[in-house]
Coordinates of C-alpha atoms in Angstrom, one line a residue:
M1 CA -3.2 -40.5 1.4
S2 CA -2.1 -39.4 4.5
H3 CA 1.3 -38.3 4.9
G4 CA 1.7 -38.5 1.0
F5 CA 2.6 -42.4 1.0
V6 CA 1.2 -45.8 0.0
R7 CA 1.8 -49.1 0.3
R8 CA 2.4 -51.4 -2.8
E9 CA 0.2 -54.7 -2.1
S10 CA 3.0 -57.0 -3.6
V11 CA 6.2 -57.2 -1.5
E12 CA 9.3 -58.3 -2.4
T13 CA 11.5 -60.9 -0.5
E14 CA 15.0 -60.1 0.5
M15 CA 17.8 -62.5 2.6
H16 CA 18.8 -61.2 5.7
R17 CA 21.2 -62.4 8.2
S18 CA 18.3 -63.6 10.4
G19 CA 16.8 -65.4 7.6
E20 CA 13.9 -64.6 5.3
K21 CA 12.0 -61.5 5.8
E22 CA 9.6 -59.7 4.0
K23 CA 10.3 -56.0 2.9
T24 CA 7.0 -53.7 1.9
L25 CA 7.8 -51.2 -1.0
V26 CA 6.6 -47.8 -0.2
Y27 CA 5.6 -45.0 -2.7
T28 CA 5.6 -41.4 -1.5
K29 CA 4.5 -38.3 -3.4
K30 CA 6.7 -36.4 -0.8
R31 CA 10.0 -34.6 -2.1
G32 CA 12.7 -32.9 -0.3
Y33 CA 12.6 -31.9 3.1
D34 CA 9.5 -33.0 3.2
V35 CA 10.5 -36.6 3.1
T36 CA 13.3 -35.9 5.7
R37 CA 10.8 -33.9 8.2
N38 CA 8.1 -36.4 8.4
P39 CA 8.7 -39.0 11.1
L40 CA 7.1 -41.7 9.4
L41 CA 9.2 -41.5 6.3
N42 CA 12.4 -40.5 7.8
K43 CA 15.2 -42.8 7.7
G44 CA 18.1 -40.5 8.6
M45 CA 20.9 -41.5 6.8
A46 CA 19.7 -44.9 5.9
F47 CA 18.6 -43.9 2.5
S48 CA 20.0 -45.7 -0.3
M49 CA 21.8 -43.7 -3.2
E50 CA 18.7 -44.6 -5.3
E51 CA 16.1 -43.5 -2.7
R52 CA 17.9 -40.0 -2.4
L53 CA 18.1 -39.3 -5.8
Q54 CA 14.6 -40.4 -6.5
L55 CA 13.2 -38.7 -3.6
G56 CA 14.9 -35.7 -4.2
I57 CA 17.1 -35.7 -1.1
H58 CA 20.7 -36.4 -2.5
G59 CA 22.5 -33.3 -1.1
L60 CA 20.4 -32.8 1.6
L61 CA 21.8 -35.5 3.8
P62 CA 26.0 -36.0 4.9
P63 CA 27.3 -38.6 2.1
C64 CA 27.8 -41.7 4.4
F65 CA 24.7 -44.3 4.7
I66 CA 24.6 -45.3 7.8
S67 CA 22.1 -48.4 8.9
Q68 CA 19.7 -48.7 11.3
D69 CA 22.1 -50.8 13.7
I70 CA 24.3 -47.7 13.7
Q71 CA 21.9 -45.1 14.0
L72 CA 20.8 -47.2 17.4
L73 CA 24.1 -47.3 18.7
R74 CA 24.3 -43.5 18.3
V75 CA 21.3 -42.8 19.8
L76 CA 21.9 -45.0 23.0
K77 CA 25.6 -42.9 23.4
N78 CA 23.5 -39.5 23.3
Y79 CA 20.9 -40.6 25.7
D80 CA 23.7 -42.2 27.8
M81 CA 24.8 -38.5 28.2
R82 CA 21.7 -36.7 29.6
K83 CA 21.7 -35.7 32.5
D84 CA 18.5 -37.1 34.4
D85 CA 15.3 -38.7 33.4
L86 CA 13.6 -35.4 32.5
D87 CA 16.4 -34.8 30.0
R88 CA 16.3 -38.2 28.5
Y89 CA 12.5 -38.2 28.1
V90 CA 12.8 -34.7 26.1
F91 CA 15.6 -36.7 24.2
L92 CA 13.2 -39.4 23.2
M93 CA 10.6 -37.2 22.6
G94 CA 12.8 -35.4 20.1
L95 CA 13.7 -38.9 18.1
Q96 CA 9.7 -39.7 18.1
D97 CA 9.3 -36.3 16.4
C98 CA 12.3 -37.2 14.0
N99 CA 12.2 -40.8 13.1
E100 CA 9.6 -42.9 14.6
K101 CA 10.8 -46.4 13.3
L102 CA 14.1 -46.0 15.1
F103 CA 12.4 -44.4 18.2
Y104 CA 10.6 -47.7 18.3
R105 CA 13.7 -50.0 17.8
L106 CA 15.1 -48.2 20.4
I107 CA 12.1 -48.7 22.9
T108 CA 11.5 -52.3 22.0
S109 CA 15.6 -53.2 22.3
D110 CA 15.0 -52.7 25.9
V111 CA 11.7 -52.0 27.2
E112 CA 12.3 -52.4 30.9
R113 CA 14.9 -49.6 30.6
F114 CA 12.5 -47.5 28.6
M115 CA 9.4 -47.3 29.6
P116 CA 9.9 -45.9 33.0
I117 CA 11.1 -43.0 31.1
I118 CA 8.3 -42.6 28.4
Y119 CA 5.7 -43.3 30.9
T120 CA 5.6 -44.1 34.8
P121 CA 7.1 -42.5 36.5
T122 CA 8.9 -39.8 34.6
V123 CA 5.8 -38.8 32.5
G124 CA 4.1 -37.5 35.4
L125 CA 7.4 -34.8 36.2
A126 CA 7.1 -34.0 32.2
C127 CA 3.3 -33.6 32.5
Q128 CA 4.3 -31.0 35.5
Q129 CA 7.0 -29.4 33.2
Y130 CA 5.2 -29.8 29.9
G131 CA 4.9 -26.0 29.2
L132 CA 8.8 -25.9 29.6
I133 CA 9.5 -29.1 27.6
F134 CA 7.0 -28.4 25.0
R135 CA 8.8 -28.7 21.5
K136 CA 6.4 -30.0 18.9
P137 CA 2.6 -30.5 19.0
R138 CA 1.4 -34.1 18.9
G139 CA -2.1 -35.4 18.5
L140 CA -5.4 -32.8 18.5
F141 CA -5.9 -30.3 21.1
I142 CA -9.5 -29.7 21.2
T143 CA -11.0 -26.8 23.5
I144 CA -14.7 -25.9 24.9
H145 CA -14.5 -23.2 22.4
D146 CA -14.5 -25.4 19.6
Q147 CA -17.7 -26.8 20.3
G148 CA -19.9 -27.5 17.4
H149 CA -16.8 -27.7 15.0
I150 CA -15.1 -31.0 16.3
A151 CA -15.7 -32.7 13.0
S152 CA -14.0 -30.1 10.8
I153 CA -10.9 -30.1 13.5
L154 CA -10.7 -34.0 12.7
Q155 CA -10.5 -33.0 9.4
N156 CA -7.0 -31.9 10.0
W157 CA -5.7 -34.3 11.4
P158 CA -3.5 -36.1 8.3
E159 CA -4.4 -39.8 9.0
K160 CA -7.8 -41.5 8.1
D161 CA -7.5 -45.0 9.3
I162 CA -7.5 -44.4 13.0
K163 CA -7.8 -47.5 15.1
A164 CA -7.4 -46.0 18.4
V165 CA -7.8 -42.9 20.3
C166 CA -6.7 -42.0 23.6
V167 CA -8.2 -38.9 25.0
T168 CA -8.1 -36.9 28.6
D169 CA -9.6 -33.7 30.0
G170 CA -6.2 -33.5 32.3
E171 CA -8.1 -33.1 35.8
R172 CA -6.5 -36.5 37.4
I173 CA -3.0 -36.8 35.9
L174 CA -1.6 -40.0 37.9
G175 CA -1.8 -38.7 41.3
L176 CA -0.7 -35.3 40.6
G177 CA -4.1 -33.6 40.0
D178 CA -5.3 -30.9 37.7
L179 CA -2.6 -30.3 35.3
G180 CA -4.9 -28.9 32.5
C181 CA -3.8 -28.9 28.8
H182 CA -0.1 -30.4 30.3
G183 CA -2.0 -33.7 30.9
M184 CA -1.3 -34.1 26.9
G185 CA 1.9 -36.1 28.1
I186 CA -0.5 -39.1 29.1
P187 CA -2.3 -40.0 26.0
V188 CA 0.7 -39.6 24.0
G189 CA 2.6 -41.8 26.3
K190 CA -0.2 -44.7 26.2
L191 CA -0.3 -44.6 22.5
A192 CA 3.5 -45.0 22.5
L193 CA 3.0 -48.1 24.8
Y194 CA 0.2 -49.2 22.2
T195 CA 3.1 -49.5 19.6
A196 CA 5.7 -50.3 21.7
C197 CA 4.2 -53.1 23.6
G198 CA 1.5 -53.5 21.6
G199 CA 2.4 -53.4 18.0
M200 CA -0.1 -51.4 16.7
P201 CA 0.9 -49.3 14.1
P202 CA 1.6 -45.5 15.5
Q203 CA -0.1 -43.8 12.6
Q204 CA -3.3 -45.6 13.6
C205 CA -3.2 -44.2 16.7
L206 CA -4.7 -40.8 17.9
P207 CA -3.8 -38.6 21.0
V208 CA -6.3 -36.1 22.1
M209 CA -6.5 -33.4 24.7
L210 CA -9.8 -31.9 25.8
D211 CA -9.0 -28.6 27.5
V212 CA -11.8 -27.1 29.0
G213 CA -9.4 -24.8 31.2
T214 CA -8.1 -26.0 34.8
D215 CA -8.3 -25.3 38.4
N216 CA -5.0 -25.0 39.1
E217 CA -4.3 -21.8 40.1
A218 CA -0.3 -22.3 39.8
L219 CA -0.7 -23.3 36.0
L220 CA -3.3 -20.2 35.4
N221 CA -0.7 -18.0 36.6
D222 CA 2.2 -19.6 34.8
P223 CA 3.5 -17.6 31.7
L224 CA 4.6 -21.6 30.0
Y225 CA 1.4 -22.5 30.6
I226 CA 0.3 -24.1 26.8
G227 CA -3.8 -24.2 27.7
L228 CA -7.0 -22.4 28.6
R229 CA -6.1 -19.9 31.1
H230 CA -9.7 -20.1 32.8
K231 CA -11.6 -22.0 35.2
R232 CA -12.8 -25.8 34.4
V233 CA -16.1 -25.6 32.8
R234 CA -18.7 -28.2 33.6
G235 CA -22.2 -29.2 33.6
P236 CA -24.1 -29.2 30.2
A237 CA -21.2 -27.5 28.1
Y238 CA -19.0 -29.8 29.2
D239 CA -21.5 -32.8 28.8
A240 CA -22.1 -31.4 25.4
L241 CA -18.3 -31.2 24.1
L242 CA -18.0 -34.8 25.2
D243 CA -21.1 -35.9 23.5
E244 CA -19.8 -34.1 20.0
F245 CA -16.3 -35.3 20.2
M246 CA -17.6 -39.0 20.7
K247 CA -19.9 -38.9 17.2
A248 CA -17.3 -36.9 15.7
I249 CA -15.0 -39.5 16.1
S250 CA -17.1 -42.7 15.2
D251 CA -18.7 -41.1 12.3
R252 CA -14.8 -40.4 11.1
Y253 CA -13.1 -43.4 12.1
G254 CA -16.1 -46.0 12.3
M255 CA -17.7 -47.4 15.3
D256 CA -15.2 -49.9 15.8
C257 CA -12.6 -46.8 16.6
L258 CA -11.6 -47.4 20.1
I259 CA -11.6 -44.6 22.4
Q260 CA -9.5 -45.4 25.7
F261 CA -10.5 -42.6 28.6
E262 CA -7.4 -41.6 30.4
D263 CA -7.2 -39.6 33.4
F264 CA -10.7 -38.2 34.1
A265 CA -11.6 -36.9 37.3
N266 CA -13.9 -39.4 39.7
I267 CA -16.9 -37.3 38.9
N268 CA -16.7 -37.7 35.6
A269 CA -15.2 -40.7 34.8
F270 CA -17.7 -43.3 36.2
R271 CA -20.6 -41.5 34.7
L272 CA -19.1 -41.2 31.3
L273 CA -18.0 -44.7 31.4
S274 CA -21.7 -45.6 32.0
K275 CA -23.0 -43.4 29.5
Y276 CA -21.0 -44.4 26.3
R277 CA -19.9 -48.2 27.4
N278 CA -22.9 -49.5 25.4
K279 CA -23.1 -46.8 22.6
Y280 CA -19.2 -46.7 21.5
C281 CA -16.2 -49.0 21.6
T282 CA -14.7 -47.6 24.6
F283 CA -13.1 -48.2 28.1
N284 CA -11.7 -46.2 31.2
D285 CA -8.2 -47.6 31.7
D286 CA -8.3 -46.1 35.3
I287 CA -11.1 -48.2 35.8
Q288 CA -11.0 -51.0 34.0
G289 CA -7.2 -51.3 32.7
T290 CA -6.0 -50.9 36.3
A291 CA -8.7 -53.3 37.6
A292 CA -7.6 -56.0 34.7
V293 CA -3.9 -55.8 36.1
A294 CA -4.6 -55.7 39.5
V295 CA -6.8 -58.7 39.4
A296 CA -4.1 -60.5 37.3
G297 CA -1.8 -60.1 40.4
L298 CA -4.0 -61.5 42.5
L299 CA -4.8 -64.3 40.5
A300 CA -1.0 -65.2 40.1
A301 CA -0.9 -64.6 44.0
L302 CA -3.3 -67.3 44.4
R303 CA -0.5 -69.8 43.1
I304 CA 1.8 -68.7 45.8
T305 CA -1.1 -68.5 48.8
K306 CA -2.9 -72.1 47.1
T307 CA -6.3 -70.8 47.9
K308 CA -9.2 -69.3 45.8
L309 CA -9.9 -65.6 45.3
C310 CA -13.4 -66.1 47.3
N311 CA -11.5 -67.4 50.4
H312 CA -9.5 -63.9 50.8
T313 CA -10.8 -60.9 52.3
I314 CA -9.6 -57.4 50.8
L315 CA -9.1 -53.9 52.0
F316 CA -8.3 -51.2 49.7
Q317 CA -6.7 -47.9 50.7
G318 CA -8.9 -45.4 48.5
A319 CA -12.2 -45.5 46.8
G320 CA -12.0 -43.7 43.6
E321 CA -11.9 -45.0 40.1
A322 CA -9.1 -47.5 40.2
A323 CA -10.3 -48.9 43.6
M324 CA -14.1 -49.6 42.4
G325 CA -12.6 -50.8 38.8
I326 CA -10.6 -53.7 40.8
A327 CA -13.2 -54.1 43.1
E328 CA -16.1 -54.9 40.6
L329 CA -13.7 -56.6 38.5
I330 CA -12.7 -59.1 41.9
T331 CA -16.4 -59.6 42.4
M332 CA -17.3 -61.1 38.9
A333 CA -13.9 -63.3 39.3
M334 CA -15.5 -64.7 42.7
E335 CA -18.8 -65.0 41.2
K336 CA -16.6 -66.9 38.5
E337 CA -15.5 -69.4 41.1
G338 CA -19.1 -70.0 42.8
L339 CA -20.0 -67.1 45.1
S340 CA -22.7 -65.0 44.9
K341 CA -22.6 -61.7 43.9
E342 CA -23.9 -60.8 47.6
E343 CA -21.0 -62.5 48.9
S344 CA -18.5 -61.5 46.9
L345 CA -18.9 -58.0 47.9
K346 CA -18.7 -58.6 51.2
K347 CA -15.6 -59.6 50.8
I348 CA -14.3 -56.4 50.2
W349 CA -13.5 -53.2 52.4
M350 CA -12.6 -49.5 51.4
V351 CA -11.0 -46.7 53.7
D352 CA -11.1 -43.3 51.8
S353 CA -10.2 -39.8 53.1
K354 CA -13.2 -39.8 55.3
G355 CA -12.2 -43.3 57.2
L356 CA -13.7 -47.0 56.6
I357 CA -16.7 -46.9 54.2
V358 CA -19.6 -48.3 55.9
K359 CA -23.3 -48.2 55.7
G360 CA -25.3 -45.2 57.2
R361 CA -22.1 -43.1 56.5
D362 CA -22.7 -39.6 55.5
H363 CA -22.4 -38.3 51.7
L364 CA -21.5 -41.8 50.0
T365 CA -21.4 -42.0 46.1
H366 CA -23.4 -44.5 44.4
E367 CA -20.4 -46.6 44.1
K368 CA -19.1 -46.2 47.0
E369 CA -22.6 -47.4 48.8
R370 CA -22.1 -50.8 47.0
F371 CA -19.2 -51.5 49.2
A372 CA -20.6 -50.4 52.1
H373 CA -21.0 -52.9 54.7
E374 CA -22.6 -52.9 58.5
H375 CA -19.7 -51.7 60.7
S376 CA -18.8 -49.3 63.4
Q377 CA -17.1 -46.4 61.7
M378 CA -13.5 -46.2 61.5
K379 CA -11.1 -43.3 60.7
K380 CA -7.4 -45.2 60.5
L381 CA -6.4 -47.8 58.0
E382 CA -4.2 -49.1 60.9
D383 CA -7.5 -49.6 62.9
A384 CA -9.3 -51.2 59.9
V385 CA -6.6 -53.7 59.2
K386 CA -6.3 -55.0 62.7
E387 CA -10.3 -55.4 62.9
L388 CA -11.2 -56.9 59.2
K389 CA -7.9 -58.9 59.1
P390 CA -7.7 -58.6 55.5
T391 CA -5.7 -60.9 53.6
A392 CA -4.7 -58.6 50.7
I393 CA -4.4 -54.5 51.2
I394 CA -4.6 -52.8 47.7
G395 CA -3.6 -48.8 47.7
V396 CA -4.6 -46.9 45.0
A397 CA -5.1 -43.3 46.4
A398 CA -1.7 -41.6 45.9
V399 CA -1.2 -41.2 49.4
A400 CA 2.4 -41.7 50.1
G401 CA 3.4 -44.1 52.9
A402 CA -0.1 -45.2 53.9
F403 CA 1.1 -48.5 54.3
S404 CA 3.3 -47.8 57.5
E405 CA 5.7 -50.1 58.9
Q406 CA 3.0 -51.0 61.5
I407 CA 0.3 -52.1 59.1
I408 CA 2.8 -54.0 57.1
R409 CA 3.7 -55.9 60.4
D410 CA 0.1 -56.4 61.2
M411 CA -0.3 -57.9 57.8
A412 CA 2.4 -60.5 58.4
S413 CA 1.2 -61.4 61.6
L414 CA -2.6 -62.2 60.4
N415 CA -1.0 -63.8 57.2
E416 CA 1.3 -66.5 56.3
R417 CA 1.9 -64.8 53.0
P418 CA 0.4 -61.6 53.2
I419 CA -0.6 -60.1 49.7
I420 CA 0.2 -55.9 49.7
F421 CA 0.1 -54.1 46.3
A422 CA 1.0 -50.3 46.2
L423 CA -0.8 -49.8 42.7
S424 CA 0.0 -45.7 43.2
N425 CA 1.7 -43.7 40.5
P426 CA 4.0 -42.1 40.4
T427 CA 6.8 -43.7 42.7
S428 CA 6.6 -40.4 45.0
K429 CA 3.1 -41.5 45.7
A430 CA 3.6 -45.3 46.1
E431 CA 1.8 -46.6 49.5
C432 CA 5.1 -48.4 50.4
T433 CA 8.3 -49.5 48.9
A434 CA 9.4 -52.7 47.7
E435 CA 11.9 -53.1 50.1
Q436 CA 9.8 -52.0 53.1
C437 CA 7.2 -54.4 52.5
Y438 CA 9.8 -57.8 52.2
S439 CA 11.5 -56.2 55.1
F440 CA 8.8 -55.8 57.4
T441 CA 7.4 -59.4 56.5
E442 CA 10.9 -61.0 56.7
G443 CA 10.1 -61.8 52.7
R444 CA 6.9 -63.2 53.0
G445 CA 5.1 -60.5 51.7
I446 CA 3.5 -61.0 48.0
F447 CA 4.3 -57.6 46.5
A448 CA 3.3 -55.4 43.4
S449 CA 3.6 -52.3 42.6
G450 CA 2.5 -49.8 39.9
S451 CA 5.8 -47.9 39.1
P452 CA 9.0 -49.9 38.9
F453 CA 11.2 -50.7 42.2
D454 CA 14.4 -52.4 42.3
P455 CA 15.1 -55.9 43.1
V456 CA 15.9 -56.5 46.8
T457 CA 18.4 -58.8 48.5
L458 CA 17.2 -60.0 51.7
P459 CA 19.4 -61.0 54.7
D460 CA 19.0 -64.4 54.0
G461 CA 20.8 -64.0 50.2
R462 CA 17.5 -64.3 48.6
T463 CA 16.9 -61.6 45.9
L464 CA 13.1 -60.6 45.0
Y465 CA 12.1 -58.9 42.4
P466 CA 9.0 -57.1 42.8
G467 CA 6.1 -57.4 40.4
Q468 CA 5.1 -54.1 38.5
G469 CA 1.2 -54.2 38.3
N470 CA 1.6 -51.6 35.2
N471 CA -1.3 -50.9 33.1
S472 CA 0.6 -51.7 30.2
Y473 CA 0.5 -55.3 30.8
I474 CA -3.3 -54.9 30.0
F475 CA -4.0 -51.9 27.7
P476 CA -1.8 -52.6 24.4
G477 CA -3.6 -56.5 24.7
V478 CA -6.9 -55.3 25.0
G479 CA -6.5 -52.6 22.0
L480 CA -4.8 -55.0 19.8
G481 CA -7.7 -57.6 20.3
V482 CA -10.4 -54.8 20.0
T483 CA -9.2 -53.6 17.1
G484 CA -8.3 -56.8 15.8
C485 CA -11.5 -58.3 15.4
A486 CA -13.4 -54.8 15.2
L487 CA -15.5 -54.7 18.2
K488 CA -17.7 -52.5 19.0
H489 CA -18.6 -52.4 22.4
I490 CA -16.0 -53.5 25.3
T491 CA -17.5 -55.5 28.1
E492 CA -16.2 -56.1 31.7
A493 CA -16.0 -60.0 30.6
I494 CA -13.1 -58.8 27.8
F495 CA -10.9 -57.3 31.1
L496 CA -11.4 -60.6 33.0
T497 CA -10.6 -62.7 30.0
A498 CA -7.5 -60.2 29.6
A499 CA -6.9 -60.6 33.5
E500 CA -6.6 -64.4 33.5
A501 CA -4.7 -64.4 30.6
L502 CA -2.3 -62.5 31.8
A503 CA -1.9 -64.5 35.3
L504 CA -1.2 -67.8 33.2
L505 CA 1.7 -66.2 31.8
V506 CA 3.7 -66.1 35.0
T507 CA 5.9 -68.8 35.1
E508 CA 7.0 -70.9 38.5
K509 CA 10.5 -69.3 38.0
D510 CA 8.5 -65.7 37.9
L511 CA 6.4 -66.7 41.5
A512 CA 9.6 -67.8 42.8
E513 CA 11.5 -64.8 42.3
G514 CA 8.7 -62.7 43.6
R515 CA 7.3 -61.4 40.0
L516 CA 3.7 -61.4 39.9
Y517 CA 3.7 -60.5 36.2
P518 CA 5.9 -61.8 33.3
P519 CA 9.2 -59.5 32.6
L520 CA 8.5 -56.6 30.9
S521 CA 11.2 -57.8 28.4
S522 CA 8.5 -60.2 27.1
I523 CA 5.6 -57.6 26.6
R524 CA 5.2 -57.6 23.3
D525 CA 4.7 -61.6 23.3
V526 CA 2.5 -60.9 26.1
S527 CA 0.3 -58.1 24.3
V528 CA -0.3 -61.0 21.3
K529 CA -1.2 -63.6 23.7
L530 CA -3.8 -61.6 25.2
A531 CA -5.2 -60.3 22.2
V532 CA -5.5 -63.4 21.1
K533 CA -7.7 -64.8 24.0
I534 CA -10.0 -61.7 23.6
M535 CA -10.3 -62.4 19.8
E536 CA -11.0 -66.2 20.8
Y537 CA -13.8 -64.9 23.3
A538 CA -15.2 -62.2 20.9
Y539 CA -16.0 -64.3 18.0
E540 CA -17.3 -67.1 20.5
H541 CA -19.8 -64.5 22.1
N542 CA -20.4 -63.1 18.7
L543 CA -19.1 -59.5 19.6
A544 CA -16.6 -59.6 16.5
T545 CA -17.6 -57.8 13.2
L546 CA -14.7 -58.5 11.5
H547 CA -15.4 -61.9 9.1
P548 CA -14.6 -64.0 7.7
E549 CA -13.0 -65.1 11.7
P550 CA -8.8 -65.7 11.2
V551 CA -8.3 -69.4 11.7
D552 CA -5.0 -68.6 12.9
K553 CA -5.3 -65.5 15.4
E554 CA -2.0 -65.2 16.4
A555 CA -0.5 -65.2 12.7
Y556 CA -3.2 -62.2 12.0
I557 CA -2.4 -60.2 14.8
R558 CA 1.1 -60.7 14.3
S559 CA 0.4 -59.5 10.5
I560 CA -0.6 -56.5 11.1
S561 CA 1.8 -55.7 13.9
Y562 CA 4.3 -52.8 13.5
N563 CA 7.5 -53.7 12.1
T564 CA 10.2 -51.1 13.1
D565 CA 12.5 -52.1 10.4
Y566 CA 12.9 -49.4 7.9
D567 CA 10.5 -49.6 4.9
E568 CA 12.5 -49.5 1.3
F569 CA 11.0 -46.7 -0.9
A570 CA 10.1 -48.0 -4.7
V571 CA 12.3 -45.9 -7.0
E572 CA 12.2 -45.9 -10.9
S573 CA 15.5 -46.8 -12.8
Y574 CA 17.8 -44.2 -12.7
R575 CA 21.0 -43.7 -14.4
W576 CA 23.6 -42.5 -11.8
P577 CA 26.6 -40.3 -12.2
E578 CA 29.5 -42.1 -11.8
D579 CA 30.3 -39.8 -9.1
C580 CA 27.4 -41.2 -7.2
M581 CA 27.9 -44.6 -8.2
A582 CA 31.4 -44.4 -6.3
M583 CA 29.8 -43.2 -2.9
Q584 CA 28.3 -46.2 -2.7
S585 CA 31.4 -47.5 -1.2
C586 CA 30.9 -45.6 2.0
K587 CA 28.2 -47.7 4.0
L588 CA 28.0 -48.5 7.5

C-alpha cells in the first residue's frame, strides 16, 4: 500500500473524556526516519514508547511524550509570532508537509480564522510569490513535454485510491491572471479545503499542475520561476495533453474519480467543460461552484425581500466563466419557479469590458450571445444601472471598485432592499467593500462578497456581518456527495440541489445579522448536509453507482470522513528496558 501502511479491519474501542470513540489501529512497514518524515504517519512527540520502540524511532525524538492538544497549543503560539499573512501561509504549509493530522486539527479548530490564510485572499499572494516560498513539492507537475507519458507519471504518485483531483494550467489565477506553474497553490489550497471543510481524507486528494508554459513575461524573466520558460502552448498540442490527462486519470483511478478544473482561462474553461462533462466525472469550480454559491446567496436573499427569483432583474459586472455559470444556474432556478427558458434569459443582463452586451454588438462569443438582448449600446455600468433598474448587481470581473458610490446609491434608490454581490477575489479586486455597501444604502443593502470582510457597525448601532460567498460552501460538499455515491457524471441539477440545500441552512438569525450563508464555523456540518442531499438526488434519479444504497446517508458520509485524531500504531508485545519504563512518567 502507498505510504507503507495499512489499516486493520477490526477496531479497538477506548474510553475518552468525551465518551466512547473508535480507534483504528494502523500497521506500517516504514521504520525510523521514514516514519517521522512522512506527514501521513508522523505524530511528532505524541508517539508512545511502545510505538517508538516498535517503529525504530526511539532516540530520534526528544524523550518527552506530548499529546496532540499540547502540540496544538505550541503551533498556535508559533503561528501568533508570524509577522504577516504570507509568513503565516508558509508556516501552515510547512506544518502540512510535516504533520497532516495536526495541520487539519488546527484548521478545523477555527476555520474562520485560518481559511483566509490557506485560501483566499492569502493564497493569491502566495501564488504570486510561489517561486520564493517554494519548499517541498506537493502534488504532480505534468508538462506539455510529458505528452505520451502521463500514465507513467501517475504511477509515481504513491497513493492508489484517489477520489478527487484538482487541476489547473495556471492561466487565470483568481483575478491575478497568468501565473503559470506558480498557480499550483490553487489546487493545493482547494484540496486542503476538501479535507478541512468536507472531511475527505487528504490521501484521497491529488493536486495537479498542467504546465504548458506562460505568457507572463515577468515570470519568464524571473530567476525564481519554477515552471517551463516558454510561451504557452495552445491548439492541438494543448488539447492532446488534456485528452491524455483525462483518460490517464480515469484509467488509473476509475471513472468515478472526480476531476475538478480550476482557474483555466475563459477560452478553454467553457469548451473543456462541454467536451468532458458527459464523458468523465468532472466540473469546473469557477463556472459551476461559483454559480451554486451565488445562487444560494440569492435564494437566501429572497427570504429577506419576500419575493420569488423570477421577479428579479439581475445585472452582472463581468461576462466570463463565473458570470456565465451563475446566469445559467439562475435560469434553471427561475424555470423551476415556472418561468420559461426564454423569459428567464431576459431577466439577466451583462456588462463586460466593452460595455452592455446587446444584440448586434461585434465579437460576441457563443456564451455571450445567449444573454444579448435588444437594447441600445451602453459603455458604462452606471448608465446600465440607471436604464435597466436591476434589483441585483453581481460583480465577477475582478475590477476593483467597479461598484462606485453612485451605483450603490442608485441601487438603493431603485430598491427597498438592493442585492449587491461583490464576488471577485482576492480582496484587492472586490467591486466594493461591505462598509461601502452598507453605508451608501443606509444599511438596506443585502451584501455578499467573495473574500472575507469584517463586521460593520452602522450609525444606528446595528452590527452587520457580511456574507462571504466563498466556493468552499459548495465544492467540498459536492465532492463529498459525488464521491460518496460514486457518480460518473455531474449534472447542472447537482449544483442547483447544492445551492438550494445551502440556502435552507441559513437561519433567520443569520439573515437578521446580514449573513446570507451559515457561519464558516459550521462548514463541516454544512458540507455533510449538502453531500446527503446530493446523494438523495443521485439515487432518486439513478445516477449513483455505489450499491447497495446507504440507508442512513448522513451516517455513511460521517463514517468515511477524515478524523484529525492521531491513529494508534499496532505494536507487538515488547519487553521494555527499565529505563524506558521510567520515561513513561514524562507525559504531557
